[in-house]
PDB file of C-alpha atoms in Angstrom:
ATOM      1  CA  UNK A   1      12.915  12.684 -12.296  1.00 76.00           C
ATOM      2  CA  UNK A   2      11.904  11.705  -8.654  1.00 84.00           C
ATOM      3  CA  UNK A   3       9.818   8.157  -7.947  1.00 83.00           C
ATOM      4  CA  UNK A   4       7.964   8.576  -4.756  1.00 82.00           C
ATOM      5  CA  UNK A   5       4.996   6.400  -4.063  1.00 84.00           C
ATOM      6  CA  UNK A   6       3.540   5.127  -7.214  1.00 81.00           C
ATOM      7  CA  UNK A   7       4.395   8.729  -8.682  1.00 84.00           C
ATOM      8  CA  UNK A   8       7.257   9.804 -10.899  1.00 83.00           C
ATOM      9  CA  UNK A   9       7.996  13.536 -10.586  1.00 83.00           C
ATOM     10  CA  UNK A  10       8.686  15.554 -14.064  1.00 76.00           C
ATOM     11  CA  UNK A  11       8.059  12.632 -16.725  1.00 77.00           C
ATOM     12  CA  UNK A  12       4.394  12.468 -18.447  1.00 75.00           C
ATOM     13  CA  UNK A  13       1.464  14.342 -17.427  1.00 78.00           C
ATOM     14  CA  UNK A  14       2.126  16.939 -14.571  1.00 83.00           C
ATOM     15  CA  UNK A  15       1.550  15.716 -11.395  1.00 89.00           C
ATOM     16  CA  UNK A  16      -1.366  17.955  -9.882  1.00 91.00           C
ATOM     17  CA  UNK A  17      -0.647  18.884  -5.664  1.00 93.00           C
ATOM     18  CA  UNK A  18      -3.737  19.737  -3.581  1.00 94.00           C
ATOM     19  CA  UNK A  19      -3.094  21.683  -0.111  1.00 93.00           C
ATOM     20  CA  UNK A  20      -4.271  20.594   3.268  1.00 95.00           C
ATOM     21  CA  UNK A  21      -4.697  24.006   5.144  1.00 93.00           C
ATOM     22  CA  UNK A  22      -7.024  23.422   8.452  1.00 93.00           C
ATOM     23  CA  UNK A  23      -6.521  24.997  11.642  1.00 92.00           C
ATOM     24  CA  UNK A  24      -7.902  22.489  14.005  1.00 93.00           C
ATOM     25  CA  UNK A  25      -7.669  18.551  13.610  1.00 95.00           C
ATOM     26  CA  UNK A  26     -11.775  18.420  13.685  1.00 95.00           C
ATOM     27  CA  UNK A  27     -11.814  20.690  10.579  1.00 95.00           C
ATOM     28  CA  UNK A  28      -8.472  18.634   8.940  1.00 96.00           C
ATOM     29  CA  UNK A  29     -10.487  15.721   9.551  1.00 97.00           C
ATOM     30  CA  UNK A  30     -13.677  17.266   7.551  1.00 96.00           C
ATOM     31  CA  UNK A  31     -11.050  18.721   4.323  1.00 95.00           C
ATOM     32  CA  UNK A  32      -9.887  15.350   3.862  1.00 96.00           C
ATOM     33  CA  UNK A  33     -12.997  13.102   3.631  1.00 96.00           C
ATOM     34  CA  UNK A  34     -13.970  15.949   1.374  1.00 94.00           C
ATOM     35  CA  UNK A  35     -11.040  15.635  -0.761  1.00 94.00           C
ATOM     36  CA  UNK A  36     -10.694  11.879  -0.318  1.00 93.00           C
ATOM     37  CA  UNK A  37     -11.185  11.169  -3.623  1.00 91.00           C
ATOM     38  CA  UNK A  38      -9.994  14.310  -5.318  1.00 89.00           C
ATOM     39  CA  UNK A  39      -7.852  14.020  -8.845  1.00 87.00           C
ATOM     40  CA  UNK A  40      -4.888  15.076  -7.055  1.00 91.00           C
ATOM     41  CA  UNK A  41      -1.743  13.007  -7.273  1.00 92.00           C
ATOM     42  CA  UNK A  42      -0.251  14.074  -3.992  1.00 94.00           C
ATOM     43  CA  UNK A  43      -1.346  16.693  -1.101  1.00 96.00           C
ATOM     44  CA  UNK A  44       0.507  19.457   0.402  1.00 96.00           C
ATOM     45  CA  UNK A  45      -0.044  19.441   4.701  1.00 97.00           C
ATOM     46  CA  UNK A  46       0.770  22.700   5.585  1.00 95.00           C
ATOM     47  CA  UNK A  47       1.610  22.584   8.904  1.00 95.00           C
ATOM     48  CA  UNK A  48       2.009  26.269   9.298  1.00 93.00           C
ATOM     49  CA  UNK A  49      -1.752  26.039   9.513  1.00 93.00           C
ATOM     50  CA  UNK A  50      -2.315  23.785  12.466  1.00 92.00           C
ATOM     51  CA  UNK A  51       0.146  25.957  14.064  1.00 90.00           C
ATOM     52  CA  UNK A  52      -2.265  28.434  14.695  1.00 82.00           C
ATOM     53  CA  UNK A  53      -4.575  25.602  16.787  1.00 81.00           C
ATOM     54  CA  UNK A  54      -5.256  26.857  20.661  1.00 79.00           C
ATOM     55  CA  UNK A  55      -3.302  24.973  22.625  1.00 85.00           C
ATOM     56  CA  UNK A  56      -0.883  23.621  20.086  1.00 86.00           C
ATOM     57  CA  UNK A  57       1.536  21.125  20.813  1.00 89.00           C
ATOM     58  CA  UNK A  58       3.428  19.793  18.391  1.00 88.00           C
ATOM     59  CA  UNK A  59       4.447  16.072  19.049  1.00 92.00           C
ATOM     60  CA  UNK A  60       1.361  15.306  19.990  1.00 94.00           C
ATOM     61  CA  UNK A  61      -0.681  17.776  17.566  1.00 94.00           C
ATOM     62  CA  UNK A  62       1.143  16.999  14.421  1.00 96.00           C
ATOM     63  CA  UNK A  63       1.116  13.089  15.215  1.00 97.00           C
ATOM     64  CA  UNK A  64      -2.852  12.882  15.105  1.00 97.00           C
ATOM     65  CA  UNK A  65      -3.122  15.067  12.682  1.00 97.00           C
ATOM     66  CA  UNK A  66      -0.386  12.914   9.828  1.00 98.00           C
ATOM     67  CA  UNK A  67      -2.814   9.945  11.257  1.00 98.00           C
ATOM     68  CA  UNK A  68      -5.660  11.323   9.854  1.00 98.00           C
ATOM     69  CA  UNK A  69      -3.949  12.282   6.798  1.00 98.00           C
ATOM     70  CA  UNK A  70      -3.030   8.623   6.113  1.00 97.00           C
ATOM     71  CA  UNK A  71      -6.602   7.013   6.800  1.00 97.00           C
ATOM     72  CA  UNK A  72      -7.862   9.011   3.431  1.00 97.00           C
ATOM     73  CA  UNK A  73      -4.766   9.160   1.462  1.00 96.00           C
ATOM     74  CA  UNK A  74      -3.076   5.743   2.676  1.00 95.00           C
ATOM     75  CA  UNK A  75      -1.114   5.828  -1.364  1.00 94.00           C
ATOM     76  CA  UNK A  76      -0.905   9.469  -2.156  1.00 95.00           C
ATOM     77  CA  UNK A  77       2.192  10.742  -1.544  1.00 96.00           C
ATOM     78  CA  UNK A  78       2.106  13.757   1.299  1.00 97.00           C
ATOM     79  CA  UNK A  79       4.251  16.597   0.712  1.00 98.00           C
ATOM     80  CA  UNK A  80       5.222  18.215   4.320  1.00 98.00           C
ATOM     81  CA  UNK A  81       5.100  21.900   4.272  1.00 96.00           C
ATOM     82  CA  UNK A  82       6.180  24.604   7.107  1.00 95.00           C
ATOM     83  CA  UNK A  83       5.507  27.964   5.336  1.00 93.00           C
ATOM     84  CA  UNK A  84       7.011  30.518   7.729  1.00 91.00           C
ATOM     85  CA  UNK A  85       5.550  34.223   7.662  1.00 89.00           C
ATOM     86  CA  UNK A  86       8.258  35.857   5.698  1.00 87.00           C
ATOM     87  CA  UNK A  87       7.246  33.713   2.687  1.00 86.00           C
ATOM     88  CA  UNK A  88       3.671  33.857   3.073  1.00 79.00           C
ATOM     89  CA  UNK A  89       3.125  31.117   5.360  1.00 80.00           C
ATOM     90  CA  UNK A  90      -0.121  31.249   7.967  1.00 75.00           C
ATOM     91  CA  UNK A  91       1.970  31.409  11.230  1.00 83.00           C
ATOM     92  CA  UNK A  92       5.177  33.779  12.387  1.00 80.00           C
ATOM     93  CA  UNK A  93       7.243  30.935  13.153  1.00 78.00           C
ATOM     94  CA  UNK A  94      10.926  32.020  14.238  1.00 69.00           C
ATOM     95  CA  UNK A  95      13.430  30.702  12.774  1.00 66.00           C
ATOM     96  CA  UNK A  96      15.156  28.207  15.521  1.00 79.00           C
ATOM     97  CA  UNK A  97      11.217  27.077  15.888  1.00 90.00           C
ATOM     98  CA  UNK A  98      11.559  26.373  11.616  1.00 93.00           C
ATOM     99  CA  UNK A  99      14.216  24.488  12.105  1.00 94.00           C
ATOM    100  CA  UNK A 100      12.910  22.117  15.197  1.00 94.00           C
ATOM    101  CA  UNK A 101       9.473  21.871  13.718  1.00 95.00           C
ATOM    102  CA  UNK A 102      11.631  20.172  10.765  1.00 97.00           C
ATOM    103  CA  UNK A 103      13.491  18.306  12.922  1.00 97.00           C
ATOM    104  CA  UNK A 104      10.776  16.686  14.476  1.00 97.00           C
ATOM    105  CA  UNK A 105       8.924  16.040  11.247  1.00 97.00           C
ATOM    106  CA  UNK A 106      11.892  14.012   9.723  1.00 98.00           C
ATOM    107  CA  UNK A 107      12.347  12.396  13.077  1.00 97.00           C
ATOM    108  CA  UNK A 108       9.077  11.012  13.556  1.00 97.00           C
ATOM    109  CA  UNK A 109       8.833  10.423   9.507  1.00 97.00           C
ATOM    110  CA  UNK A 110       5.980  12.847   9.029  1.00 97.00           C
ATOM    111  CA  UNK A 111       6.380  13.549   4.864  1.00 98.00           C
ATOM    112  CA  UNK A 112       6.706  11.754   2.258  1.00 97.00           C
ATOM    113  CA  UNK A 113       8.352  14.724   0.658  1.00 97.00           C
ATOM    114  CA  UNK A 114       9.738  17.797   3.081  1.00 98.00           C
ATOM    115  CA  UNK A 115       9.833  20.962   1.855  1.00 97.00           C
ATOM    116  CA  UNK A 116      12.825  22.992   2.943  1.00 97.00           C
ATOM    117  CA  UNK A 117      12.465  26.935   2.832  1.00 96.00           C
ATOM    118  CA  UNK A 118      15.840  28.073   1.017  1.00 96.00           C
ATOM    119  CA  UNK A 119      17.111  31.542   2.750  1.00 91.00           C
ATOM    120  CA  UNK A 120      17.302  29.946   5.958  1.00 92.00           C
ATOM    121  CA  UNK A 121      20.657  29.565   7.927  1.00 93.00           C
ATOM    122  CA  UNK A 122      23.126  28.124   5.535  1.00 95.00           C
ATOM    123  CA  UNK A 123      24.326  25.354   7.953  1.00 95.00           C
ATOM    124  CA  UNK A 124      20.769  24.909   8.993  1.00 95.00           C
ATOM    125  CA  UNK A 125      19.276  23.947   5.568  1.00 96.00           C
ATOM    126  CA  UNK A 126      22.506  21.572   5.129  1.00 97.00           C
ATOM    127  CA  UNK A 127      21.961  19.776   8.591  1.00 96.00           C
ATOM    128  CA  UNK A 128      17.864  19.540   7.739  1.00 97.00           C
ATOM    129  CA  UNK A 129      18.986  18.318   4.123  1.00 97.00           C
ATOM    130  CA  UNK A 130      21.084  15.666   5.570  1.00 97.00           C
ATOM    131  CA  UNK A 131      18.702  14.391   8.042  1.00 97.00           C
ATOM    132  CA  UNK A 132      15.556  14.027   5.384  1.00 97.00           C
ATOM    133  CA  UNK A 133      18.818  12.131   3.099  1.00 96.00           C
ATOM    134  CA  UNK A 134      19.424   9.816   6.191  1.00 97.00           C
ATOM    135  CA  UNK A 135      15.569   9.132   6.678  1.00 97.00           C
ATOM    136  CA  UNK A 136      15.186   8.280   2.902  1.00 96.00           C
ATOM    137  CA  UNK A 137      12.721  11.977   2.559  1.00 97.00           C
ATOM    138  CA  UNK A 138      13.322  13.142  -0.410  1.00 97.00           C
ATOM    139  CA  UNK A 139      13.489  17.418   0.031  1.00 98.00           C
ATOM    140  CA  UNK A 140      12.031  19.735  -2.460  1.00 97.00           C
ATOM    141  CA  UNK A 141      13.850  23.256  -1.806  1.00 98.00           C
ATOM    142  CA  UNK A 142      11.622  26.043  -1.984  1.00 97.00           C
ATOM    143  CA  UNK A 143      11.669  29.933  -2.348  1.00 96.00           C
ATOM    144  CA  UNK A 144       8.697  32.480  -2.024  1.00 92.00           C
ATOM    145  CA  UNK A 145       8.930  36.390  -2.470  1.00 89.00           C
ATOM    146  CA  UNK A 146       5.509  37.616  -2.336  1.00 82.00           C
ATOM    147  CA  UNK A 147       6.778  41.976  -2.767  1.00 83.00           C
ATOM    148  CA  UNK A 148       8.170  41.569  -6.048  1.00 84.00           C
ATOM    149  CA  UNK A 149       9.167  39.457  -9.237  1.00 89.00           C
ATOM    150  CA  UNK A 150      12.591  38.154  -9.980  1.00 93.00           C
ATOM    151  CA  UNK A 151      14.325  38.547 -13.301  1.00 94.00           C
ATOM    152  CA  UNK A 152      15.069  35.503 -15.304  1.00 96.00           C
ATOM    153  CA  UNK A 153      18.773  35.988 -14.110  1.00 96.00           C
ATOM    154  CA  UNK A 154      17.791  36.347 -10.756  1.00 96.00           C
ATOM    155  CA  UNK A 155      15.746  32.948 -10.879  1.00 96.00           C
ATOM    156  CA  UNK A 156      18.613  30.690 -12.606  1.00 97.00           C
ATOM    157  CA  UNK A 157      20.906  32.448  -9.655  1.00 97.00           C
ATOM    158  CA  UNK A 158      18.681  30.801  -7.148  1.00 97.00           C
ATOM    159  CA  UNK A 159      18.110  27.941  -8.707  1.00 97.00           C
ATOM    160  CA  UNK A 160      21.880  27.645  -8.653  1.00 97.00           C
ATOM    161  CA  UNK A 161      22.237  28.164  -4.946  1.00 97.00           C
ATOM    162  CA  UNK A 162      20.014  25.919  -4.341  1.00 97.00           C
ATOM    163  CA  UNK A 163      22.136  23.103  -5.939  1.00 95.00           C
ATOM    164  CA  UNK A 164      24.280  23.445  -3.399  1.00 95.00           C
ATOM    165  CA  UNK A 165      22.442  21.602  -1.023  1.00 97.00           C
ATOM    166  CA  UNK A 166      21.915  18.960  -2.985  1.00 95.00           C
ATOM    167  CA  UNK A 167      17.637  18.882  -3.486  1.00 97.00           C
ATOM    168  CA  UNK A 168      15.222  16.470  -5.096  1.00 96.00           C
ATOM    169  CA  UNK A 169      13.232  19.349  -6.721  1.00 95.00           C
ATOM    170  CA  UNK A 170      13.548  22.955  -6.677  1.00 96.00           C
ATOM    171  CA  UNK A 171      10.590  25.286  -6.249  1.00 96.00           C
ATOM    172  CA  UNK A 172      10.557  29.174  -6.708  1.00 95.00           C
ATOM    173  CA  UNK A 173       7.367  30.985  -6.405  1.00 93.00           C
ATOM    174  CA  UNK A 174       7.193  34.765  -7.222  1.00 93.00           C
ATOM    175  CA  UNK A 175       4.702  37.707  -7.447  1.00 91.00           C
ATOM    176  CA  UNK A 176       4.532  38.642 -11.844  1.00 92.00           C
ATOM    177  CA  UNK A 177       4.026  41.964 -12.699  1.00 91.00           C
ATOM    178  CA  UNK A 178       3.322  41.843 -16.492  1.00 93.00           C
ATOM    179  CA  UNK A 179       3.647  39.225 -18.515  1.00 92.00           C
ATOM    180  CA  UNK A 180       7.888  39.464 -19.018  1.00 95.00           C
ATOM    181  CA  UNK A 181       8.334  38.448 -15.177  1.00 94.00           C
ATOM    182  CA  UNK A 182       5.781  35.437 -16.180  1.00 93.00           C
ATOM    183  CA  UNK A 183       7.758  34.747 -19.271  1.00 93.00           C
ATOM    184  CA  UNK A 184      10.978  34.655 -17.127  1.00 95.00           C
ATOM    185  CA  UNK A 185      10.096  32.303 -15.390  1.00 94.00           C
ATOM    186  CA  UNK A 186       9.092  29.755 -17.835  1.00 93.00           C
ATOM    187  CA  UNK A 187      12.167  30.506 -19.706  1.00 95.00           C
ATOM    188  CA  UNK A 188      14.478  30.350 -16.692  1.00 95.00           C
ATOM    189  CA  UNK A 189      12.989  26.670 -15.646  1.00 93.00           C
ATOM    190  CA  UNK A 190      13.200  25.821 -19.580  1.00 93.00           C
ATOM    191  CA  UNK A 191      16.922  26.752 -19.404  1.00 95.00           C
ATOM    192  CA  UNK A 192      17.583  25.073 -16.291  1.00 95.00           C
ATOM    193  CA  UNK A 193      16.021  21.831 -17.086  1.00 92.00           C
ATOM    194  CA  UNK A 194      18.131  21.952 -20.138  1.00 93.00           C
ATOM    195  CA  UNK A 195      21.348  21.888 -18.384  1.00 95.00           C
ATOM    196  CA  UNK A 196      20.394  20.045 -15.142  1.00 94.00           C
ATOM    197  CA  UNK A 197      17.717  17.807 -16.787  1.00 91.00           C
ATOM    198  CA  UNK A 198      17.827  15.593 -13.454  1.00 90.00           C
ATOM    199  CA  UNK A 199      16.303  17.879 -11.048  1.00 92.00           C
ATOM    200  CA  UNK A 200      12.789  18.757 -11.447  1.00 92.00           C
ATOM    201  CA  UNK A 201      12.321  22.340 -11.015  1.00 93.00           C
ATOM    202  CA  UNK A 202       8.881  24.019 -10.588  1.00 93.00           C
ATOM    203  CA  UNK A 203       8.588  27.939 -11.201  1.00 93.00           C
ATOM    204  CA  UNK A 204       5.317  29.105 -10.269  1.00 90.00           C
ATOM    205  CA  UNK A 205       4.136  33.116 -10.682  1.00 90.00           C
ATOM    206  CA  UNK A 206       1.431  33.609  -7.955  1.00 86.00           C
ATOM    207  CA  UNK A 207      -1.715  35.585  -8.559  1.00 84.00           C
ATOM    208  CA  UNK A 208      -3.718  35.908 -11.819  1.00 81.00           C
ATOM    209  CA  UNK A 209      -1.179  36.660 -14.117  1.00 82.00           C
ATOM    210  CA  UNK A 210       0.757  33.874 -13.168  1.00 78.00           C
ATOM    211  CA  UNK A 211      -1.793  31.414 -13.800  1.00 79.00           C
ATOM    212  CA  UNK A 212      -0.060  30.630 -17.152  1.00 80.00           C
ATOM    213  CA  UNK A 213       2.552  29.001 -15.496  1.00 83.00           C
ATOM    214  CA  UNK A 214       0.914  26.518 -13.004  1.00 78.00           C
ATOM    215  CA  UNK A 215      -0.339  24.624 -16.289  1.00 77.00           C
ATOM    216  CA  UNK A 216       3.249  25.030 -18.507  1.00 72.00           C
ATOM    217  CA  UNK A 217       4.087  21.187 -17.935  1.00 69.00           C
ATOM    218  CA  UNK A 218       7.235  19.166 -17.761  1.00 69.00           C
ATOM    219  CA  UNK A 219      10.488  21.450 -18.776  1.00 70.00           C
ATOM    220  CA  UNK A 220       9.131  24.353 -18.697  1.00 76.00           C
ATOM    221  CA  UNK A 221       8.407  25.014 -14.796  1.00 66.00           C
ATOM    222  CA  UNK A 222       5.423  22.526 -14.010  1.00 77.00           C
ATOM    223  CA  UNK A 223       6.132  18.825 -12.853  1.00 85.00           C
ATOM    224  CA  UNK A 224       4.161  19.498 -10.201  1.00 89.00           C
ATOM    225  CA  UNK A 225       0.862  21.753 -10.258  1.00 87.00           C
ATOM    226  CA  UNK A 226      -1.019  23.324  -6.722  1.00 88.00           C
ATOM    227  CA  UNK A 227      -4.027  23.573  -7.229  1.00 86.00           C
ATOM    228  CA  UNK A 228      -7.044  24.507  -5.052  1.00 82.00           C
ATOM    229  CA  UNK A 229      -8.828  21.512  -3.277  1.00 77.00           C
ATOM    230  CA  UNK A 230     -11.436  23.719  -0.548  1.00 69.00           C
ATOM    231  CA  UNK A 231      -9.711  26.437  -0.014  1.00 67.00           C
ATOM    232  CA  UNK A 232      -6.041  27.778  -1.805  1.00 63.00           C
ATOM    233  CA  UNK A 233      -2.845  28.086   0.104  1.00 62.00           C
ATOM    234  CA  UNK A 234      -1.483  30.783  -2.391  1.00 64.00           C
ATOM    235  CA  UNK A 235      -3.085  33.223  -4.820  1.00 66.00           C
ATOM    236  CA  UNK A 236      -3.898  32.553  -8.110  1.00 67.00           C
ATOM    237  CA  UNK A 237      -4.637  28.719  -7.802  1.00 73.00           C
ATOM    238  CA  UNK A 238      -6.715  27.320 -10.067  1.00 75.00           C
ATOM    239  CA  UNK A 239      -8.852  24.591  -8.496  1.00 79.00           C
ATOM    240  CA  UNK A 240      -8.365  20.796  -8.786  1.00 78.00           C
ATOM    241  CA  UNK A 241     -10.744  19.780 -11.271  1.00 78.00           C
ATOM    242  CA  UNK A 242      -9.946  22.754 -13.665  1.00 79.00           C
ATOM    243  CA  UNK A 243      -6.483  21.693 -13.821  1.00 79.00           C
ATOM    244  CA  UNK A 244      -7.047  18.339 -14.828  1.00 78.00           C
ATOM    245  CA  UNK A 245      -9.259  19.798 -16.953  1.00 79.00           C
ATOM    246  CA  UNK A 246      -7.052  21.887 -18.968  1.00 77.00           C
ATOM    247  CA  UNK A 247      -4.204  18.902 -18.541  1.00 72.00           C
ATOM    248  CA  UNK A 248      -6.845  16.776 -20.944  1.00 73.00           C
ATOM    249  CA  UNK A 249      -7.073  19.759 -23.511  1.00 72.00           C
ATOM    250  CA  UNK A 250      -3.494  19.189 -24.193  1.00 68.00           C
ATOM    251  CA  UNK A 251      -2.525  15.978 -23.235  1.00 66.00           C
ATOM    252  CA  UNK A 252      -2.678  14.307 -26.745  1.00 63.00           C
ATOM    253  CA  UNK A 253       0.398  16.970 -28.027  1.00 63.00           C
ATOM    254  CA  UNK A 254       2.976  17.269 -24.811  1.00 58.00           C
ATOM    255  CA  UNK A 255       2.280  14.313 -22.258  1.00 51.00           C
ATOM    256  CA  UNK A 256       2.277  11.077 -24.994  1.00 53.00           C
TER     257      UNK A 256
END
């Protein structure tokens, strides 16, 4: 379990996670009084986004844009997101440009949560890792691949790796191809949670098929939930409302 905010991450009802994906700070200023009083228990900024604004510059870009953030979700805990290209991010962002981007962030305290691509430079993630640890960020390690599934072996052997460095949460976010890669990966985060029952681990398949698995709950690959709030920041989101939705359906048997 994490406690960040007013939230705690992986005990009681899943926590549901809305994306912030504008371009331009005009338009990221329009998404969130739109979503200002959305259901969500904590956004996603993806940054990768706003890196795609003319002009960009980043001290000065990213610091009006977490202002804005704050003025309509002052409580909600704001997961900080640089999706690169290779795992489906919205901007080709090199890899020494990853790593100052994240830099920066944790500098200038931009997240309430960072999310750290695993597959990077090994002594890069650990520096990044230690810097969120020093600024009191927790980090939720994350790993995308968009071409294919992995096999339930293949997900526990990430999910291993990733322990290495030492993460508040682990994320791994595959493509399914029938419903054994989506039953992988609900068994994989059942049988990780079993033996490392302090680290939340979410293991999301993307696309329809996967949708199964963005409402599985607690244990078994869903402490936290993305859903849709405008516009989705992966495939196969389910929006906001129809989470929560579902959450009630079964909230009387799993989340007493």
């Amino acid at each position: 379990m994490l406690k960040v905010k007013n939230l705690t991450i992986g005990e009681g009802k899943p926590d549901i996670c809305v994306p912030l994906v504008s371009s331009n700070l005009e338009d990221l200023e329009k998404e969130c009084e739109a979503l200002k009083d959305s259901v969500a228990n904590l956004m996603e900024w993806r940054v990768d986004y706003l890196l795609n604004k003319e002009d960009f510059h980043a001290t000065r870009d990213l610091d009006k844009a977490w202002k804005i953030i704050r003025k309509y979700f002052p409580d909600k805990p704001i997961l900080t997101t640089v999706r690169t290209k290779s795992q489906g991010g919205a901007h080709k962002t090199p890899g020494g440009d990853y790593i100052g981007l994240l830099s920066l962030i944790i500098a200038s305290r931009w997240a309430d949560i960072l999310d750290v691509e695993y597959g990077h430079e090994m002594m890069d993630t650990k520096v990044l890792v230690s810097r969120a640890r020093k600024q009191g960020i927790p980090v939720l390690m994350s790993y995308h691949k968009f071409k294919r599934a992995l096999s339930e072996m293949e997900i526990l052997d990430v999910l291993e790796n990733m322990r290495f460095f030492k993460p508040d949460i682990e994320k791994i976010a595959v493509m399914p191809q029938n419903y054994v890669d989506v039953a992988a990966l609900i068994s994989a985060a059942a049988r990780f949670d079993q033996k490392h029952p302090e680290i939340p681990v979410i293991t999301i398949g993307m696309g329809e098929m996967g949708v199964l698995t963005r409402i599985s709950g607690n244990h078994l690959g869903g402490p936290i939930t993305f859903a849709a709030g405008l516009n989705p920041s992966a495939p196969g989101q389910l929006l906001c409302d129809e989470v929560r939705t579902l959450q009630a359906i079964i909230e009387q048997q799993f989340y007493k």
